[in-house]
PDB file of C-alpha atoms in Angstrom:
ATOM      1  CA  MET Z   1     -49.110  39.468 -28.089  1.00  0.00           C
ATOM      2  CA  ALA Z   2     -52.222  40.279 -30.027  1.00  0.00           C
ATOM      3  CA  GLU Z   3     -53.847  43.514 -28.957  1.00  0.00           C
ATOM      4  CA  THR Z   4     -56.754  41.714 -27.314  1.00  0.00           C
ATOM      5  CA  LEU Z   5     -57.294  41.325 -23.579  1.00  0.00           C
ATOM      6  CA  PHE Z   6     -58.543  38.071 -22.172  1.00  0.00           C
ATOM      7  CA  LEU Z   7     -60.336  38.501 -18.855  1.00  0.00           C
ATOM      8  CA  ASP Z   8     -62.724  36.310 -16.945  1.00  0.00           C
ATOM      9  CA  THR Z   9     -65.249  38.728 -15.463  1.00  0.00           C
ATOM     10  CA  THR Z  10     -66.615  36.012 -13.162  1.00  0.00           C
ATOM     11  CA  LEU Z  11     -63.424  36.215 -11.101  1.00  0.00           C
ATOM     12  CA  THR Z  12     -62.847  38.503  -8.129  1.00  0.00           C
ATOM     13  CA  LYS Z  13     -61.266  41.885  -8.813  1.00  0.00           C
ATOM     14  CA  ALA Z  14     -57.950  40.663  -7.365  1.00  0.00           C
ATOM     15  CA  GLU Z  15     -58.026  37.621  -9.663  1.00  0.00           C
ATOM     16  CA  GLN Z  16     -58.873  39.818 -12.640  1.00  0.00           C
ATOM     17  CA  TYR Z  17     -55.818  41.950 -11.885  1.00  0.00           C
ATOM     18  CA  GLN Z  18     -53.763  38.725 -11.709  1.00  0.00           C
ATOM     19  CA  GLN Z  19     -54.968  37.982 -15.242  1.00  0.00           C
ATOM     20  CA  LEU Z  20     -54.494  41.534 -16.524  1.00  0.00           C
ATOM     21  CA  LEU Z  21     -51.025  42.453 -15.245  1.00  0.00           C
ATOM     22  CA  PRO Z  22     -49.173  39.738 -17.218  1.00  0.00           C
ATOM     23  CA  GLN Z  23     -51.053  40.817 -20.340  1.00  0.00           C
ATOM     24  CA  ILE Z  24     -49.925  44.422 -19.842  1.00  0.00           C
ATOM     25  CA  GLU Z  25     -46.410  43.084 -19.276  1.00  0.00           C
ATOM     26  CA  ALA Z  26     -46.563  41.176 -22.572  1.00  0.00           C
ATOM     27  CA  LEU Z  27     -47.998  44.191 -24.369  1.00  0.00           C
ATOM     28  CA  THR Z  28     -45.221  46.514 -23.206  1.00  0.00           C
ATOM     29  CA  THR Z  29     -42.207  44.196 -23.175  1.00  0.00           C
ATOM     30  CA  GLY Z  30     -39.823  45.100 -25.944  1.00  0.00           C
ATOM     31  CA  GLU Z  31     -41.580  48.384 -26.710  1.00  0.00           C
ATOM     32  CA  PRO Z  32     -39.121  51.208 -25.987  1.00  0.00           C
ATOM     33  CA  ASP Z  33     -41.555  54.095 -26.449  1.00  0.00           C
ATOM     34  CA  LEU Z  34     -42.802  55.518 -23.157  1.00  0.00           C
ATOM     35  CA  MET Z  35     -45.961  57.092 -24.582  1.00  0.00           C
ATOM     36  CA  ALA Z  36     -46.991  53.900 -26.372  1.00  0.00           C
ATOM     37  CA  ASN Z  37     -46.622  51.903 -23.162  1.00  0.00           C
ATOM     38  CA  LEU Z  38     -48.511  54.446 -21.066  1.00  0.00           C
ATOM     39  CA  ALA Z  39     -51.285  54.692 -23.668  1.00  0.00           C
ATOM     40  CA  ASN Z  40     -51.779  50.933 -23.921  1.00  0.00           C
ATOM     41  CA  THR Z  41     -51.684  50.567 -20.148  1.00  0.00           C
ATOM     42  CA  ALA Z  42     -54.378  53.218 -19.673  1.00  0.00           C
ATOM     43  CA  ALA Z  43     -56.499  51.574 -22.363  1.00  0.00           C
ATOM     44  CA  ALA Z  44     -56.063  48.104 -20.852  1.00  0.00           C
ATOM     45  CA  LEU Z  45     -57.072  49.264 -17.367  1.00  0.00           C
ATOM     46  CA  ARG Z  46     -60.138  51.093 -18.638  1.00  0.00           C
ATOM     47  CA  GLN Z  47     -61.181  48.217 -20.888  1.00  0.00           C
ATOM     48  CA  ALA Z  48     -60.700  45.632 -18.151  1.00  0.00           C
ATOM     49  CA  PHE Z  49     -62.537  47.417 -15.354  1.00  0.00           C
ATOM     50  CA  GLY Z  50     -64.687  50.066 -17.015  1.00  0.00           C
ATOM     51  CA  PHE Z  51     -63.169  52.839 -14.927  1.00  0.00           C
ATOM     52  CA  PHE Z  52     -64.511  56.339 -15.625  1.00  0.00           C
ATOM     53  CA  TRP Z  53     -61.041  57.767 -16.312  1.00  0.00           C
ATOM     54  CA  VAL Z  54     -57.544  56.271 -16.400  1.00  0.00           C
ATOM     55  CA  GLY Z  55     -54.428  58.203 -17.217  1.00  0.00           C
ATOM     56  CA  PHE Z  56     -50.957  59.365 -16.444  1.00  0.00           C
ATOM     57  CA  TYR Z  57     -49.579  62.727 -15.426  1.00  0.00           C
ATOM     58  CA  LEU Z  58     -45.866  63.239 -16.005  1.00  0.00           C
ATOM     59  CA  VAL Z  59     -43.615  65.370 -13.825  1.00  0.00           C
ATOM     60  CA  LYS Z  60     -42.326  68.365 -15.773  1.00  0.00           C
ATOM     61  CA  GLY Z  61     -40.642  70.953 -13.586  1.00  0.00           C
ATOM     62  CA  ASP Z  62     -42.994  71.949 -10.776  1.00  0.00           C
ATOM     63  CA  GLU Z  63     -46.105  70.568 -12.481  1.00  0.00           C
ATOM     64  CA  LEU Z  64     -47.735  67.338 -13.489  1.00  0.00           C
ATOM     65  CA  VAL Z  65     -48.597  67.474 -17.192  1.00  0.00           C
ATOM     66  CA  LEU Z  66     -51.314  65.345 -18.723  1.00  0.00           C
ATOM     67  CA  GLY Z  67     -50.035  62.276 -20.531  1.00  0.00           C
ATOM     68  CA  PRO Z  68     -51.806  59.371 -22.212  1.00  0.00           C
ATOM     69  CA  PHE Z  69     -55.292  58.703 -20.872  1.00  0.00           C
ATOM     70  CA  GLN Z  70     -58.643  57.090 -21.577  1.00  0.00           C
ATOM     71  CA  GLY Z  71     -61.870  58.882 -20.731  1.00  0.00           C
ATOM     72  CA  PRO Z  72     -63.344  62.372 -20.889  1.00  0.00           C
ATOM     73  CA  ILE Z  73     -61.107  65.410 -21.341  1.00  0.00           C
ATOM     74  CA  ALA Z  74     -59.013  66.199 -18.298  1.00  0.00           C
ATOM     75  CA  CYS Z  75     -57.061  68.854 -16.470  1.00  0.00           C
ATOM     76  CA  THR Z  76     -53.863  69.550 -18.382  1.00  0.00           C
ATOM     77  CA  ARG Z  77     -51.560  70.759 -15.581  1.00  0.00           C
ATOM     78  CA  ILE Z  78     -51.530  70.152 -11.843  1.00  0.00           C
ATOM     79  CA  ARG Z  79     -49.204  71.965  -9.434  1.00  0.00           C
ATOM     80  CA  HIS Z  80     -47.032  70.110  -6.946  1.00  0.00           C
ATOM     81  CA  GLY Z  81     -49.045  69.250  -3.846  1.00  0.00           C
ATOM     82  CA  LYS Z  82     -52.399  70.273  -5.363  1.00  0.00           C
ATOM     83  CA  GLY Z  83     -55.358  67.918  -5.610  1.00  0.00           C
ATOM     84  CA  VAL Z  84     -55.079  64.163  -5.225  1.00  0.00           C
ATOM     85  CA  CYS Z  85     -52.499  63.805  -8.003  1.00  0.00           C
ATOM     86  CA  GLY Z  86     -50.302  66.599  -6.698  1.00  0.00           C
ATOM     87  CA  ALA Z  87     -50.568  65.252  -3.154  1.00  0.00           C
ATOM     88  CA  SER Z  88     -49.551  61.762  -4.281  1.00  0.00           C
ATOM     89  CA  TRP Z  89     -46.563  63.295  -6.064  1.00  0.00           C
ATOM     90  CA  ALA Z  90     -45.576  65.408  -3.048  1.00  0.00           C
ATOM     91  CA  GLN Z  91     -45.934  62.510  -0.597  1.00  0.00           C
ATOM     92  CA  ALA Z  92     -44.524  59.876  -2.990  1.00  0.00           C
ATOM     93  CA  GLN Z  93     -47.263  57.507  -1.923  1.00  0.00           C
ATOM     94  CA  THR Z  94     -50.552  56.079  -3.078  1.00  0.00           C
ATOM     95  CA  ILE Z  95     -53.647  58.030  -2.145  1.00  0.00           C
ATOM     96  CA  LEU Z  96     -57.003  56.253  -2.188  1.00  0.00           C
ATOM     97  CA  VAL Z  97     -60.001  58.583  -1.954  1.00  0.00           C
ATOM     98  CA  PRO Z  98     -63.438  56.996  -1.363  1.00  0.00           C
ATOM     99  CA  ASP Z  99     -65.252  60.324  -1.892  1.00  0.00           C
ATOM    100  CA  VAL Z 100     -63.431  63.051  -3.810  1.00  0.00           C
ATOM    101  CA  GLU Z 101     -65.760  65.717  -2.401  1.00  0.00           C
ATOM    102  CA  ALA Z 102     -64.316  64.972   1.052  1.00  0.00           C
ATOM    103  CA  PHE Z 103     -60.689  65.391  -0.077  1.00  0.00           C
ATOM    104  CA  PRO Z 104     -59.364  68.847   0.853  1.00  0.00           C
ATOM    105  CA  GLY Z 105     -58.300  70.720  -2.266  1.00  0.00           C
ATOM    106  CA  HIS Z 106     -59.675  68.159  -4.709  1.00  0.00           C
ATOM    107  CA  ILE Z 107     -59.416  69.393  -8.309  1.00  0.00           C
ATOM    108  CA  ALA Z 108     -62.673  68.606 -10.083  1.00  0.00           C
ATOM    109  CA  CYS Z 109     -61.642  67.925 -13.673  1.00  0.00           C
ATOM    110  CA  SER Z 110     -65.051  66.270 -14.018  1.00  0.00           C
ATOM    111  CA  SER Z 111     -68.040  66.535 -11.710  1.00  0.00           C
ATOM    112  CA  ASP Z 112     -68.824  62.920 -12.624  1.00  0.00           C
ATOM    113  CA  SER Z 113     -65.749  61.648 -10.772  1.00  0.00           C
ATOM    114  CA  LYS Z 114     -66.749  60.340  -7.328  1.00  0.00           C
ATOM    115  CA  SER Z 115     -63.772  58.290  -6.085  1.00  0.00           C
ATOM    116  CA  GLU Z 116     -60.127  58.123  -7.071  1.00  0.00           C
ATOM    117  CA  ILE Z 117     -56.836  56.337  -6.584  1.00  0.00           C
ATOM    118  CA  VAL Z 118     -53.509  57.899  -7.515  1.00  0.00           C
ATOM    119  CA  VAL Z 119     -50.292  55.875  -7.516  1.00  0.00           C
ATOM    120  CA  PRO Z 120     -46.877  57.492  -7.974  1.00  0.00           C
ATOM    121  CA  ILE Z 121     -44.353  56.078 -10.419  1.00  0.00           C
ATOM    122  CA  ILE Z 122     -40.970  56.277  -8.724  1.00  0.00           C
ATOM    123  CA  LYS Z 123     -37.677  55.978 -10.609  1.00  0.00           C
ATOM    124  CA  ASN Z 124     -34.343  56.259  -8.777  1.00  0.00           C
ATOM    125  CA  GLY Z 125     -36.097  57.590  -5.678  1.00  0.00           C
ATOM    126  CA  GLN Z 126     -37.930  60.373  -7.535  1.00  0.00           C
ATOM    127  CA  VAL Z 127     -41.573  60.548  -8.606  1.00  0.00           C
ATOM    128  CA  VAL Z 128     -41.535  60.787 -12.406  1.00  0.00           C
ATOM    129  CA  ALA Z 129     -45.285  60.435 -13.003  1.00  0.00           C
ATOM    130  CA  VAL Z 130     -48.528  59.368 -11.376  1.00  0.00           C
ATOM    131  CA  LEU Z 131     -51.195  56.920 -12.460  1.00  0.00           C
ATOM    132  CA  ASP Z 132     -54.624  58.437 -11.844  1.00  0.00           C
ATOM    133  CA  VAL Z 133     -57.757  56.280 -11.890  1.00  0.00           C
ATOM    134  CA  ASP Z 134     -61.211  57.785 -11.327  1.00  0.00           C
ATOM    135  CA  SER Z 135     -64.590  56.158 -10.850  1.00  0.00           C
ATOM    136  CA  ASP Z 136     -68.047  57.608 -11.226  1.00  0.00           C
ATOM    137  CA  GLN Z 137     -69.038  55.541  -8.166  1.00  0.00           C
ATOM    138  CA  LEU Z 138     -68.301  56.368  -4.536  1.00  0.00           C
ATOM    139  CA  ASN Z 139     -65.874  54.101  -2.661  1.00  0.00           C
ATOM    140  CA  ASP Z 140     -64.975  52.141  -5.800  1.00  0.00           C
ATOM    141  CA  PHE Z 141     -61.315  51.446  -4.949  1.00  0.00           C
ATOM    142  CA  ASP Z 142     -59.856  49.188  -2.285  1.00  0.00           C
ATOM    143  CA  GLN Z 143     -56.677  47.417  -1.210  1.00  0.00           C
ATOM    144  CA  ASP Z 144     -56.908  45.042  -4.201  1.00  0.00           C
ATOM    145  CA  ASP Z 145     -56.712  48.029  -6.551  1.00  0.00           C
ATOM    146  CA  GLN Z 146     -53.905  49.575  -4.546  1.00  0.00           C
ATOM    147  CA  ALA Z 147     -51.780  46.406  -4.463  1.00  0.00           C
ATOM    148  CA  ALA Z 148     -52.203  45.690  -8.175  1.00  0.00           C
ATOM    149  CA  LEU Z 149     -51.724  49.281  -9.336  1.00  0.00           C
ATOM    150  CA  GLU Z 150     -48.619  49.661  -7.165  1.00  0.00           C
ATOM    151  CA  GLN Z 151     -47.238  46.499  -8.761  1.00  0.00           C
ATOM    152  CA  LEU Z 152     -48.059  47.937 -12.184  1.00  0.00           C
ATOM    153  CA  THR Z 153     -46.366  51.281 -11.466  1.00  0.00           C
ATOM    154  CA  GLN Z 154     -43.215  49.503 -10.292  1.00  0.00           C
ATOM    155  CA  ARG Z 155     -43.064  47.923 -13.742  1.00  0.00           C
ATOM    156  CA  ALA Z 156     -43.957  51.221 -15.426  1.00  0.00           C
ATOM    157  CA  ALA Z 157     -40.982  52.921 -13.739  1.00  0.00           C
ATOM    158  CA  GLU Z 158     -38.748  50.836 -16.011  1.00  0.00           C
ATOM    159  CA  TRP Z 159     -40.205  52.613 -19.064  1.00  0.00           C
ATOM    160  CA  PHE Z 160     -38.791  55.975 -17.965  1.00  0.00           C
ATOM    161  CA  ILE Z 161     -35.241  56.801 -19.041  1.00  0.00           C
TER     162      ILE Z 161
END
């Protein structure tokens, strides 16, 4: 696949995800390098939807460590159970936050972040990473985002050895 995304921005968000996910699949199929796949996935999500920040944190010991991302500089390490990312890791479930200021223990890597969705990547029953997507708009994520990003992270789990 050429490294160009084809998206019809007149479609609904759910339909745009239906267009995007197969393109990410094509982009990553046959590529064995984890970092390359995570980097291109973050770039594709940010390019497609204009999210403020998109990236991955990888589980290393008792911390999440910053992996490939697109957007402003970010927190490098997050402890288990801390912030939205750490909570998603600890609970092994998606956390959708309409207003980050209302989330107890939110870690403000950027004061411009207003809403967030974090989706764990689970391999063999263990969280190996999380996908973190931030918006500079309140209440920017919904069930369409959750369903599509959960589908994406199921595929991403295959990239981890």
